[in-house]
Amino acid sequence: MSRYIARPTTILTLLATLFLIPIAASAQSNNTESPYSRFGLGRLDKQTSHALRGMGGLTSAIRDNMIINPANPASYTAVDSMTFLFDFGLSMGMNMLTESGKRDARMVGNFDYATALIPLGKHFAASAGLVPYSTVGYRYGTRVPVPGVKDHYSAYAYKGQGNLQEVYLGFAWKVLPYWSLGVNASYLFGNLQHERRITYDIKESQNPTFLDHLRIRSVGVRIGSQGIIPISADGHQITIGFTYEPKLPMWSRQLRLQTETITGQGAQILHADTISSKSLFARPHVASAGIAYQIENKLIAGADVKYSRWSEALSDTEKSGYQGVDQWQVALGMSWVPNDRSSQYGQRIAYRAGLQGENAYLRIPNSLGGYNSYYQIGANLGLGLPLVDKRSHVDVTLGYSYLRPSSRTGLAEHYLTLGVALRFNEAWFKPIKLD
């Protein structure tokens, strides 16, 4: 007689998932040092695993039985019915800022994500995890003469920090042998803080500090579909994928605080105001489509396009100065494994490469009374390194991105990032023979 029981290593892995997600949720992000993150919701993060980032961030049509792809929940049914997947990643790198011939390099790093995927039978699967949404991180300043006071200056210091993260739970159903549907329900949460401090080099001067603390909560829905077109009996196929996210409100609570410090004395609160709103920000309408050509266990090559209607999601533009802009994102990428059954280790490695580009989701004010925007392009190289069990992998991704402002006098940014992820692949149930 045989029974199927959960393996102890699988149970430990599941417990590790439940343990790591709250730790990641409480961790402070430090994956950007961009002054552009002062506006809107900060810098939008990539909600993809390092395995997919190595392919330029392809998501819509990616359907792999060893990769968790929450960007399209229909992909969950690709997993084998007796396999449990767990993936968590971190990254570190350097951010270089350049403006008018000046440069400033800063180190960044962060715990990125933690996701898990569980089969629920032959035609159903579920996934849960924590993924990033946006990040605020900057510090810069300037020094200007005090009007009407000779040989005295005031120093302006700007600082921001915080992040928004998203916990999701998703389900997928293989409706037909070559067609799957999926849906993710998510809860977004986090805090963003901005500080502006003015300090005068005058004795007993009044030095104001303006603090803006924003707390955001929201629910979200993502619907995904994937269809497979078989080409040959030996695993050649074309996958087409689509996703859609409806516009939904974000609940925000904003604390605006002004304090004043007199040189040599303590600080006092001059003004404090708390504003709660459901119209300050919103999740935009988002739609994506992708196509991929795949040879089973050997090759994935594809292209993605994604559209986000941010022009309708940011409503506080008059007071904050910035303007929401509809965003387009495109990606091209591939992954190639020479021979996944070879005895030579180098033949079993997944070699990845990809390109991506996008426009900014907002325009920010400039000193001439107009607005500046920016564009971002990037390239990625990645490796999927199999572990001893030949099922689990370590994903290593090296990425470079260039943020180009629309004005030649604007601030440009260069990012060089190294990402590392551990991707467990465990047998969810193992047959045990009982006498």
C-alpha positions as a Markdown table, in Angstrom:
| # | Residue | x | y | z |
|---|---|---|---|---|
| 1 | Met | 0.0 | 0.0 | 0.0 |
| 2 | Ser | 1.3 | 3.5 | -0.9 |
| 3 | Arg | 0.4 | 6.9 | 0.6 |
| 4 | Tyr | 1.4 | 10.4 | -0.4 |
| 5 | Ile | 2.8 | 12.4 | 2.4 |
| 6 | Ala | 4.5 | 15.8 | 2.5 |
| 7 | Arg | 8.3 | 15.7 | 2.7 |
| 8 | Pro | 9.9 | 17.2 | 5.8 |
| 9 | Thr | 12.1 | 19.5 | 3.7 |
| 10 | Thr | 9.0 | 20.8 | 2.0 |
| 11 | Ile | 7.3 | 21.6 | 5.3 |
| 12 | Leu | 10.5 | 23.4 | 6.5 |
| 13 | Thr | 10.6 | 25.4 | 3.2 |
| 14 | Leu | 6.9 | 26.4 | 3.6 |
| 15 | Leu | 7.6 | 27.5 | 7.2 |
| 16 | Ala | 10.6 | 29.5 | 6.0 |
| 17 | Thr | 8.3 | 31.3 | 3.5 |
| 18 | Leu | 5.8 | 32.3 | 6.2 |
| 19 | Phe | 8.7 | 33.4 | 8.4 |
| 20 | Leu | 10.6 | 35.5 | 5.8 |
| 21 | Ile | 7.6 | 37.4 | 4.4 |
| 22 | Pro | 6.9 | 39.5 | 7.6 |
| 23 | Ile | 10.6 | 40.1 | 8.0 |
| 24 | Ala | 10.8 | 41.5 | 4.5 |
| 25 | Ala | 7.7 | 43.5 | 5.0 |
| 26 | Ser | 9.2 | 45.3 | 8.0 |
| 27 | Ala | 12.6 | 45.9 | 6.3 |
| 28 | Gln | 13.4 | 49.4 | 5.2 |
| 29 | Ser | 14.2 | 49.6 | 1.5 |
| 30 | Asn | 17.4 | 51.2 | 0.3 |
| 31 | Asn | 17.4 | 50.4 | -3.4 |
| 32 | Thr | 17.4 | 53.9 | -4.7 |
| 33 | Glu | 19.2 | 57.2 | -4.2 |
| 34 | Ser | 17.3 | 59.2 | -6.8 |
| 35 | Pro | 16.1 | 62.8 | -6.4 |
| 36 | Tyr | 13.3 | 61.9 | -8.9 |
| 37 | Ser | 11.8 | 59.7 | -6.2 |
| 38 | Arg | 10.8 | 62.9 | -4.3 |
| 39 | Phe | 7.7 | 63.2 | -6.5 |
| 40 | Gly | 4.5 | 61.0 | -6.8 |
| 41 | Leu | 4.9 | 57.6 | -5.3 |
| 42 | Gly | 8.6 | 57.5 | -5.7 |
| 43 | Arg | 10.5 | 55.2 | -8.1 |
| 44 | Leu | 8.4 | 52.3 | -9.3 |
| 45 | Asp | 9.9 | 48.9 | -8.7 |
| 46 | Lys | 10.0 | 45.8 | -10.9 |
| 47 | Gln | 7.6 | 43.2 | -9.6 |
| 48 | Thr | 9.6 | 40.3 | -11.1 |
| 49 | Ser | 11.9 | 37.6 | -9.9 |
| 50 | His | 15.6 | 37.8 | -10.7 |
| 51 | Ala | 15.3 | 34.9 | -13.1 |
| 52 | Leu | 12.9 | 37.1 | -15.2 |
| 53 | Arg | 14.9 | 40.2 | -14.7 |
| 54 | Gly | 17.8 | 38.5 | -16.4 |
| 55 | Met | 15.6 | 38.2 | -19.4 |
| 56 | Gly | 14.9 | 41.9 | -19.5 |
| 57 | Gly | 11.8 | 41.7 | -17.3 |
| 58 | Leu | 9.7 | 39.5 | -19.5 |
| 59 | Thr | 6.4 | 38.4 | -17.8 |
| 60 | Ser | 3.2 | 38.3 | -19.8 |
| 61 | Ala | 3.9 | 35.2 | -21.9 |
| 62 | Ile | 6.5 | 33.6 | -19.7 |
| 63 | Arg | 5.3 | 30.1 | -18.7 |
| 64 | Asp | 8.0 | 28.0 | -17.0 |
| 65 | Asn | 7.4 | 25.1 | -14.6 |
| 66 | Met | 10.4 | 26.2 | -12.5 |
| 67 | Ile | 9.9 | 30.0 | -12.2 |
| 68 | Ile | 7.2 | 31.8 | -10.2 |
| 69 | Asn | 5.8 | 34.6 | -12.3 |
| 70 | Pro | 3.2 | 36.7 | -10.2 |
| 71 | Ala | 3.1 | 39.4 | -12.9 |
| 72 | Asn | 0.8 | 37.0 | -14.9 |
| 73 | Pro | -1.1 | 34.7 | -12.5 |
| 74 | Ala | -2.2 | 32.4 | -15.4 |
| 75 | Ser | 1.4 | 31.1 | -15.4 |
| 76 | Tyr | 1.0 | 29.3 | -12.1 |
| 77 | Thr | -0.6 | 26.2 | -13.8 |
| 78 | Ala | 2.7 | 25.5 | -15.6 |
| 79 | Val | 4.0 | 24.0 | -12.3 |
| 80 | Asp | 4.1 | 20.2 | -12.0 |
| 81 | Ser | 1.2 | 18.9 | -9.8 |
| 82 | Met | 3.7 | 17.5 | -7.3 |
| 83 | Thr | 6.2 | 20.4 | -7.1 |
| 84 | Phe | 6.5 | 23.2 | -4.6 |
| 85 | Leu | 8.4 | 26.4 | -5.5 |
| 86 | Phe | 9.9 | 29.0 | -3.3 |
| 87 | Asp | 11.9 | 32.0 | -4.5 |
| 88 | Phe | 13.4 | 34.9 | -2.6 |
| 89 | Gly | 15.9 | 37.5 | -3.8 |
| 90 | Leu | 18.1 | 40.4 | -2.7 |
| 91 | Ser | 20.1 | 43.0 | -4.6 |
| 92 | Met | 22.9 | 45.5 | -4.2 |
| 93 | Gly | 24.7 | 47.9 | -6.5 |
| 94 | Met | 25.8 | 51.5 | -7.2 |
| 95 | Asn | 23.8 | 54.5 | -8.3 |
| 96 | Met | 25.8 | 57.3 | -10.0 |
| 97 | Leu | 24.3 | 60.7 | -10.5 |
| 98 | Thr | 25.6 | 63.1 | -13.1 |
| 99 | Glu | 24.7 | 66.8 | -13.7 |
| 100 | Ser | 26.6 | 69.6 | -15.4 |
| 101 | Gly | 29.9 | 67.7 | -15.2 |
| 102 | Lys | 29.5 | 66.8 | -11.5 |
| 103 | Arg | 29.2 | 63.2 | -10.3 |
| 104 | Asp | 28.1 | 61.5 | -7.1 |
| 105 | Ala | 28.2 | 57.7 | -6.6 |
| 106 | Arg | 26.2 | 55.9 | -3.8 |
| 107 | Met | 25.7 | 52.3 | -2.8 |
| 108 | Val | 22.3 | 50.8 | -2.6 |
| 109 | Gly | 20.9 | 47.5 | -1.5 |
| 110 | Asn | 17.7 | 45.7 | -0.5 |
| 111 | Phe | 15.8 | 42.5 | 0.2 |
| 112 | Asp | 13.6 | 42.4 | -2.9 |
| 113 | Tyr | 10.9 | 39.7 | -2.7 |
| 114 | Ala | 9.7 | 36.4 | -1.3 |
| 115 | Thr | 7.2 | 34.2 | -3.3 |
| 116 | Ala | 5.9 | 30.7 | -3.1 |
| 117 | Leu | 3.8 | 28.5 | -5.5 |
| 118 | Ile | 1.8 | 25.4 | -4.6 |
| 119 | Pro | -0.1 | 23.1 | -6.9 |
| 120 | Leu | -3.7 | 22.4 | -5.9 |
| 121 | Gly | -4.2 | 19.5 | -8.3 |
| 122 | Lys | -3.8 | 18.7 | -12.0 |
| 123 | His | -5.5 | 21.9 | -13.2 |
| 124 | Phe | -5.2 | 24.4 | -10.3 |
| 125 | Ala | -2.3 | 26.2 | -8.6 |
| 126 | Ala | -1.9 | 29.0 | -6.0 |
| 127 | Ser | 0.8 | 31.5 | -5.2 |
| 128 | Ala | 1.5 | 33.9 | -2.4 |
| 129 | Gly | 4.3 | 36.4 | -1.6 |
| 130 | Leu | 5.6 | 39.8 | -1.0 |
| 131 | Val | 6.8 | 42.0 | -3.9 |
| 132 | Pro | 8.0 | 45.7 | -4.1 |
| 133 | Tyr | 5.8 | 48.5 | -5.5 |
| 134 | Ser | 7.7 | 51.8 | -5.2 |
| 135 | Thr | 10.6 | 53.3 | -3.3 |
| 136 | Val | 11.5 | 56.8 | -2.0 |
| 137 | Gly | 15.2 | 57.4 | -1.3 |
| 138 | Tyr | 17.2 | 60.6 | -1.8 |
| 139 | Arg | 19.4 | 63.2 | 0.0 |
| 140 | Tyr | 20.7 | 66.3 | -1.6 |
| 141 | Gly | 21.1 | 70.0 | -0.8 |
| 142 | Thr | 22.1 | 73.5 | -1.9 |
| 143 | Arg | 23.5 | 76.7 | -0.4 |
| 144 | Val | 22.2 | 80.1 | -1.4 |
| 145 | Pro | 22.8 | 83.7 | -0.2 |
| 146 | Val | 20.3 | 85.2 | 2.3 |
| 147 | Pro | 18.4 | 88.0 | 0.6 |
| 148 | Gly | 19.2 | 91.4 | 2.0 |
| 149 | Val | 22.0 | 90.1 | 4.3 |
| 150 | Lys | 25.5 | 90.4 | 3.1 |
| 151 | Asp | 28.0 | 87.5 | 3.5 |
| 152 | His | 25.4 | 85.1 | 5.0 |
| 153 | Tyr | 24.0 | 82.0 | 3.5 |
| 154 | Ser | 21.1 | 79.5 | 4.0 |
| 155 | Ala | 21.5 | 75.8 | 3.5 |
| 156 | Tyr | 18.6 | 73.8 | 2.0 |
| 157 | Ala | 18.7 | 70.0 | 2.8 |
| 158 | Tyr | 16.3 | 67.5 | 1.2 |
| 159 | Lys | 15.9 | 64.0 | 2.4 |
| 160 | Gly | 13.3 | 61.2 | 1.7 |
| 161 | Gln | 12.9 | 57.6 | 2.5 |
| 162 | Gly | 10.3 | 54.8 | 2.6 |
| 163 | Asn | 8.7 | 52.2 | 0.3 |
| 164 | Leu | 5.4 | 50.6 | -0.7 |
| 165 | Gln | 5.1 | 46.9 | -0.8 |
| 166 | Glu | 2.4 | 44.5 | -1.9 |
| 167 | Val | 1.3 | 41.1 | -0.4 |
| 168 | Tyr | -0.6 | 39.0 | -2.9 |
| 169 | Leu | -2.5 | 35.7 | -3.1 |
| 170 | Gly | -3.3 | 34.3 | -6.5 |
| 171 | Phe | -5.0 | 31.3 | -8.1 |
| 172 | Ala | -4.9 | 29.9 | -11.6 |
| 173 | Trp | -7.0 | 27.4 | -13.5 |
| 174 | Lys | -6.1 | 25.4 | -16.6 |
| 175 | Val | -9.4 | 25.8 | -18.4 |
| 176 | Leu | -8.2 | 23.8 | -21.4 |
| 177 | Pro | -5.0 | 21.9 | -22.1 |
| 178 | Tyr | -3.6 | 25.0 | -23.9 |
| 179 | Trp | -5.4 | 27.8 | -22.1 |
| 180 | Ser | -5.1 | 29.1 | -18.5 |
| 181 | Leu | -6.7 | 31.9 | -16.5 |
| 182 | Gly | -5.4 | 33.4 | -13.2 |
| 183 | Val | -6.2 | 36.2 | -10.8 |
| 184 | Asn | -4.2 | 37.9 | -8.0 |
| 185 | Ala | -5.7 | 39.7 | -5.1 |
| 186 | Ser | -3.3 | 42.0 | -3.3 |
| 187 | Tyr | -2.9 | 44.4 | -0.4 |
| 188 | Leu | -0.5 | 47.4 | -0.8 |
| 189 | Phe | 0.9 | 49.1 | 2.2 |
| 190 | Gly | 3.8 | 51.4 | 3.3 |
| 191 | Asn | 5.0 | 54.8 | 4.4 |
| 192 | Leu | 6.8 | 57.5 | 2.5 |
| 193 | Gln | 8.5 | 60.4 | 4.2 |
| 194 | His | 9.9 | 63.7 | 2.8 |
| 195 | Glu | 11.9 | 66.3 | 4.8 |
| 196 | Arg | 13.0 | 69.8 | 3.8 |
| 197 | Arg | 15.3 | 71.6 | 6.3 |
| 198 | Ile | 16.5 | 75.2 | 6.0 |
| 199 | Thr | 19.5 | 76.4 | 8.2 |
| 200 | Tyr | 20.8 | 79.9 | 8.3 |
| 201 | Asp | 24.4 | 80.8 | 9.3 |
| 202 | Ile | 23.1 | 83.7 | 11.4 |
| 203 | Lys | 23.2 | 83.7 | 15.2 |
| 204 | Glu | 19.9 | 82.9 | 16.8 |
| 205 | Ser | 18.2 | 82.5 | 13.5 |
| 206 | Gln | 14.9 | 80.7 | 13.1 |
| 207 | Asn | 15.5 | 77.5 | 11.1 |
| 208 | Pro | 12.3 | 75.8 | 9.8 |
| 209 | Thr | 11.9 | 72.1 | 9.0 |
| 210 | Phe | 9.0 | 70.8 | 6.9 |
| 211 | Leu | 8.1 | 67.1 | 7.3 |
| 212 | Asp | 5.6 | 65.3 | 5.1 |
| 213 | His | 4.7 | 61.7 | 6.2 |
| 214 | Leu | 2.4 | 59.8 | 3.9 |
| 215 | Arg | 0.8 | 56.4 | 4.8 |
| 216 | Ile | -0.8 | 54.5 | 2.0 |
| 217 | Arg | -3.1 | 51.4 | 1.9 |
| 218 | Ser | -4.8 | 49.9 | -1.0 |
| 219 | Val | -6.3 | 46.7 | -2.5 |
| 220 | Gly | -5.5 | 45.5 | -6.0 |
| 221 | Val | -6.7 | 42.9 | -8.6 |
| 222 | Arg | -4.7 | 41.5 | -11.5 |
| 223 | Ile | -6.3 | 39.2 | -14.1 |
| 224 | Gly | -4.1 | 37.1 | -16.4 |
| 225 | Ser | -4.5 | 34.8 | -19.4 |
| 226 | Gln | -2.1 | 32.6 | -21.3 |
| 227 | Gly | -2.6 | 30.5 | -24.4 |
| 228 | Ile | -0.2 | 27.9 | -25.9 |
| 229 | Ile | 0.2 | 27.2 | -29.6 |
| 230 | Pro | 2.0 | 23.8 | -30.1 |
| 231 | Ile | 4.4 | 23.8 | -33.0 |
| 232 | Ser | 5.9 | 20.3 | -32.8 |
| 233 | Ala | 5.8 | 17.2 | -30.7 |
| 234 | Asp | 9.3 | 17.7 | -29.3 |
| 235 | Gly | 8.4 | 20.7 | -27.1 |
| 236 | His | 8.4 | 23.7 | -29.5 |
| 237 | Gln | 5.6 | 26.1 | -28.8 |
| 238 | Ile | 4.5 | 29.7 | -28.9 |
| 239 | Thr | 2.9 | 31.3 | -25.8 |
| 240 | Ile | 0.7 | 34.4 | -25.8 |
| 241 | Gly | -0.1 | 36.2 | -22.6 |
| 242 | Phe | -2.3 | 39.1 | -21.4 |
| 243 | Thr | -2.9 | 40.9 | -18.1 |
| 244 | Tyr | -5.2 | 43.6 | -16.9 |
| 245 | Glu | -5.5 | 45.6 | -13.6 |
| 246 | Pro | -8.4 | 48.0 | -13.0 |
| 247 | Lys | -8.1 | 51.4 | -11.6 |
| 248 | Leu | -8.7 | 51.3 | -7.8 |
| 249 | Pro | -8.4 | 54.0 | -5.1 |
| 250 | Met | -5.5 | 54.3 | -2.6 |
| 251 | Trp | -6.4 | 55.3 | 0.9 |
| 252 | Ser | -3.8 | 57.8 | 2.2 |
| 253 | Arg | -3.2 | 59.6 | 5.5 |
| 254 | Gln | -0.8 | 62.5 | 5.2 |
| 255 | Leu | 0.8 | 64.3 | 8.2 |
| 256 | Arg | 2.3 | 67.7 | 7.4 |
| 257 | Leu | 4.4 | 69.0 | 10.2 |
| 258 | Gln | 6.4 | 72.3 | 10.4 |
| 259 | Thr | 8.9 | 72.8 | 13.2 |
| 260 | Glu | 11.3 | 75.6 | 14.0 |
| 261 | Thr | 14.7 | 75.5 | 15.6 |
| 262 | Ile | 16.4 | 78.6 | 17.0 |
| 263 | Thr | 20.2 | 78.3 | 16.9 |
| 264 | Gly | 21.4 | 77.0 | 20.3 |
| 265 | Gln | 17.9 | 76.2 | 21.4 |
| 266 | Gly | 15.4 | 73.3 | 21.1 |
| 267 | Ala | 12.7 | 72.8 | 18.4 |
| 268 | Gln | 9.1 | 73.8 | 18.6 |
| 269 | Ile | 6.1 | 72.8 | 16.5 |
| 270 | Leu | 4.6 | 75.7 | 14.5 |
| 271 | His | 2.0 | 73.8 | 12.5 |
| 272 | Ala | 0.6 | 70.2 | 12.2 |
| 273 | Asp | -2.1 | 69.0 | 9.9 |
| 274 | Thr | -3.4 | 65.5 | 9.1 |
| 275 | Ile | -5.3 | 64.8 | 5.9 |
| 276 | Ser | -7.1 | 61.6 | 5.0 |
| 277 | Ser | -8.1 | 61.0 | 1.4 |
| 278 | Lys | -9.2 | 58.4 | -1.1 |
| 279 | Ser | -8.6 | 60.6 | -4.1 |
| 280 | Leu | -5.0 | 61.8 | -3.7 |
| 281 | Phe | -3.6 | 58.7 | -5.4 |
| 282 | Ala | -5.0 | 55.7 | -7.2 |
| 283 | Arg | -3.8 | 52.5 | -8.9 |
| 284 | Pro | -3.8 | 53.1 | -12.6 |
| 285 | His | -5.4 | 51.0 | -15.3 |
| 286 | Val | -2.7 | 48.6 | -16.5 |
| 287 | Ala | -2.7 | 46.3 | -19.5 |
| 288 | Ser | 0.1 | 44.1 | -20.8 |
| 289 | Ala | 0.7 | 41.7 | -23.7 |
| 290 | Gly | 3.5 | 39.4 | -24.6 |
| 291 | Ile | 4.6 | 36.6 | -26.9 |
| 292 | Ala | 7.3 | 34.0 | -26.3 |
| 293 | Tyr | 8.8 | 31.2 | -28.4 |
| 294 | Gln | 9.8 | 28.2 | -26.2 |
| 295 | Ile | 11.6 | 24.9 | -26.6 |
| 296 | Glu | 10.9 | 22.9 | -23.5 |
| 297 | Asn | 13.8 | 22.9 | -21.0 |
| 298 | Lys | 16.1 | 24.6 | -23.5 |
| 299 | Leu | 15.0 | 28.0 | -24.9 |
| 300 | Ile | 12.7 | 30.9 | -24.1 |
| 301 | Ala | 12.7 | 34.1 | -26.2 |
| 302 | Gly | 10.1 | 36.7 | -26.1 |
| 303 | Ala | 8.8 | 40.3 | -26.1 |
| 304 | Asp | 6.5 | 42.3 | -23.8 |
| 305 | Val | 4.7 | 45.6 | -23.9 |
| 306 | Lys | 2.9 | 47.2 | -20.9 |
| 307 | Tyr | 0.7 | 50.3 | -20.7 |
| 308 | Ser | -0.2 | 52.1 | -17.4 |
| 309 | Arg | -2.6 | 55.1 | -17.4 |
| 310 | Trp | -1.0 | 57.2 | -14.7 |
| 311 | Ser | -2.4 | 60.4 | -16.1 |
| 312 | Glu | -5.7 | 59.5 | -14.3 |
| 313 | Ala | -4.2 | 58.1 | -11.2 |
| 314 | Leu | -2.3 | 61.2 | -9.8 |
| 315 | Ser | -4.7 | 63.9 | -8.8 |
| 316 | Asp | -2.7 | 66.2 | -6.5 |
| 317 | Thr | -0.8 | 67.7 | -9.4 |
| 318 | Glu | -1.6 | 71.4 | -8.8 |
| 319 | Lys | -0.4 | 71.4 | -5.2 |
| 320 | Ser | 2.6 | 69.1 | -5.7 |
| 321 | Gly | 3.7 | 70.5 | -9.0 |
| 322 | Tyr | 4.2 | 67.2 | -10.9 |
| 323 | Gln | 2.0 | 65.8 | -13.6 |
| 324 | Gly | 1.0 | 62.2 | -14.2 |
| 325 | Val | 1.9 | 60.7 | -17.6 |
| 326 | Asp | 0.7 | 57.5 | -19.3 |
| 327 | Gln | 3.6 | 55.1 | -19.2 |
| 328 | Trp | 4.8 | 52.6 | -21.9 |
| 329 | Gln | 7.2 | 49.8 | -21.1 |
| 330 | Val | 8.8 | 47.4 | -23.5 |
| 331 | Ala | 11.1 | 44.4 | -23.0 |
| 332 | Leu | 13.0 | 41.8 | -25.1 |
| 333 | Gly | 14.8 | 38.8 | -23.6 |
| 334 | Met | 15.8 | 35.2 | -23.8 |
| 335 | Ser | 17.0 | 32.3 | -21.7 |
| 336 | Trp | 19.0 | 29.3 | -23.1 |
| 337 | Val | 20.1 | 26.0 | -21.5 |
| 338 | Pro | 22.5 | 24.0 | -23.6 |
| 339 | Asn | 21.5 | 20.6 | -22.2 |
| 340 | Asp | 19.7 | 20.3 | -18.9 |
| 341 | Arg | 20.5 | 16.6 | -18.6 |
| 342 | Ser | 24.2 | 16.8 | -19.3 |
| 343 | Ser | 26.8 | 15.6 | -16.8 |
| 344 | Gln | 28.8 | 18.8 | -17.5 |
| 345 | Tyr | 27.8 | 21.6 | -15.1 |
| 346 | Gly | 28.2 | 24.4 | -17.6 |
| 347 | Gln | 25.7 | 22.7 | -20.0 |
| 348 | Arg | 23.0 | 22.8 | -17.3 |
| 349 | Ile | 23.3 | 26.5 | -16.6 |
| 350 | Ala | 20.6 | 28.9 | -17.9 |
| 351 | Tyr | 22.2 | 31.8 | -19.8 |
| 352 | Arg | 20.0 | 34.9 | -19.9 |
| 353 | Ala | 20.0 | 38.3 | -21.6 |
| 354 | Gly | 17.5 | 41.1 | -22.0 |
| 355 | Leu | 16.8 | 44.7 | -22.9 |
| 356 | Gln | 14.1 | 47.0 | -21.6 |
| 357 | Gly | 12.9 | 50.6 | -22.0 |
| 358 | Glu | 10.2 | 52.9 | -20.5 |
| 359 | Asn | 9.1 | 56.5 | -20.1 |
| 360 | Ala | 8.6 | 58.1 | -16.8 |
| 361 | Tyr | 5.1 | 57.9 | -15.2 |
| 362 | Leu | 5.2 | 61.6 | -14.3 |
| 363 | Arg | 6.7 | 65.0 | -15.3 |
| 364 | Ile | 8.4 | 67.2 | -12.7 |
| 365 | Pro | 8.7 | 71.0 | -12.5 |
| 366 | Asn | 11.9 | 72.7 | -13.5 |
| 367 | Ser | 13.4 | 76.1 | -12.6 |
| 368 | Leu | 12.1 | 77.7 | -15.7 |
| 369 | Gly | 8.5 | 77.2 | -14.9 |
| 370 | Gly | 8.0 | 74.2 | -17.2 |
| 371 | Tyr | 8.2 | 70.5 | -16.8 |
| 372 | Asn | 10.9 | 67.8 | -17.4 |
| 373 | Ser | 10.4 | 64.2 | -18.0 |
| 374 | Tyr | 12.9 | 61.3 | -18.3 |
| 375 | Tyr | 13.3 | 58.0 | -20.1 |
| 376 | Gln | 15.0 | 54.8 | -18.9 |
| 377 | Ile | 16.7 | 52.1 | -20.8 |
| 378 | Gly | 18.6 | 49.1 | -19.5 |
| 379 | Ala | 20.3 | 45.8 | -20.3 |
| 380 | Asn | 20.6 | 42.6 | -18.2 |
| 381 | Leu | 22.7 | 39.5 | -18.1 |
| 382 | Gly | 21.8 | 36.5 | -15.9 |
| 383 | Leu | 22.7 | 33.0 | -14.9 |
| 384 | Gly | 20.5 | 30.2 | -13.5 |
| 385 | Leu | 23.0 | 28.1 | -11.6 |
| 386 | Pro | 21.6 | 24.6 | -10.7 |
| 387 | Leu | 22.3 | 23.3 | -7.2 |
| 388 | Val | 23.2 | 19.7 | -6.2 |
| 389 | Asp | 19.7 | 18.4 | -6.5 |
| 390 | Lys | 19.5 | 19.7 | -10.1 |
| 391 | Arg | 16.0 | 21.1 | -9.4 |
| 392 | Ser | 16.8 | 24.2 | -7.2 |
| 393 | His | 18.7 | 27.1 | -8.6 |
| 394 | Val | 20.7 | 30.2 | -7.6 |
| 395 | Asp | 19.8 | 33.1 | -10.0 |
| 396 | Val | 22.5 | 35.8 | -10.5 |
| 397 | Thr | 21.6 | 38.9 | -12.5 |
| 398 | Leu | 23.8 | 41.8 | -13.5 |
| 399 | Gly | 21.8 | 44.8 | -14.7 |
| 400 | Tyr | 22.7 | 48.3 | -16.0 |
| 401 | Ser | 20.1 | 51.1 | -16.6 |
| 402 | Tyr | 20.5 | 54.7 | -17.7 |
| 403 | Leu | 17.9 | 57.3 | -16.8 |
| 404 | Arg | 18.0 | 60.1 | -19.3 |
| 405 | Pro | 16.3 | 63.4 | -18.6 |
| 406 | Ser | 14.4 | 65.2 | -21.4 |
| 407 | Ser | 16.6 | 68.3 | -20.8 |
| 408 | Arg | 20.3 | 68.3 | -21.4 |
| 409 | Thr | 20.8 | 70.3 | -18.2 |
| 410 | Gly | 18.8 | 67.7 | -16.1 |
| 411 | Leu | 20.1 | 65.1 | -13.7 |
| 412 | Ala | 21.1 | 61.8 | -15.3 |
| 413 | Glu | 21.4 | 58.5 | -13.4 |
| 414 | His | 23.3 | 55.3 | -14.0 |
| 415 | Tyr | 22.5 | 52.1 | -12.1 |
| 416 | Leu | 24.6 | 49.0 | -11.9 |
| 417 | Thr | 22.9 | 46.3 | -9.9 |
| 418 | Leu | 23.8 | 42.8 | -8.9 |
| 419 | Gly | 20.8 | 40.6 | -7.9 |
| 420 | Val | 21.0 | 37.1 | -6.3 |
| 421 | Ala | 18.0 | 34.8 | -5.7 |
| 422 | Leu | 17.6 | 31.3 | -4.2 |
| 423 | Arg | 14.9 | 29.4 | -6.0 |
| 424 | Phe | 13.8 | 26.1 | -4.2 |
| 425 | Asn | 12.1 | 23.4 | -6.2 |
| 426 | Glu | 10.8 | 20.7 | -3.8 |
| 427 | Ala | 8.6 | 17.6 | -4.3 |
| 428 | Trp | 5.4 | 18.6 | -2.6 |
| 429 | Phe | 4.3 | 15.0 | -2.0 |
| 430 | Lys | 6.4 | 11.9 | -2.0 |
| 431 | Pro | 5.0 | 8.4 | -2.3 |
| 432 | Ile | 5.8 | 6.2 | 0.7 |
| 433 | Lys | 5.1 | 2.5 | 0.7 |
| 434 | Leu | 3.6 | 1.1 | 3.8 |
| 435 | Asp | 3.5 | -2.6 | 4.7 |
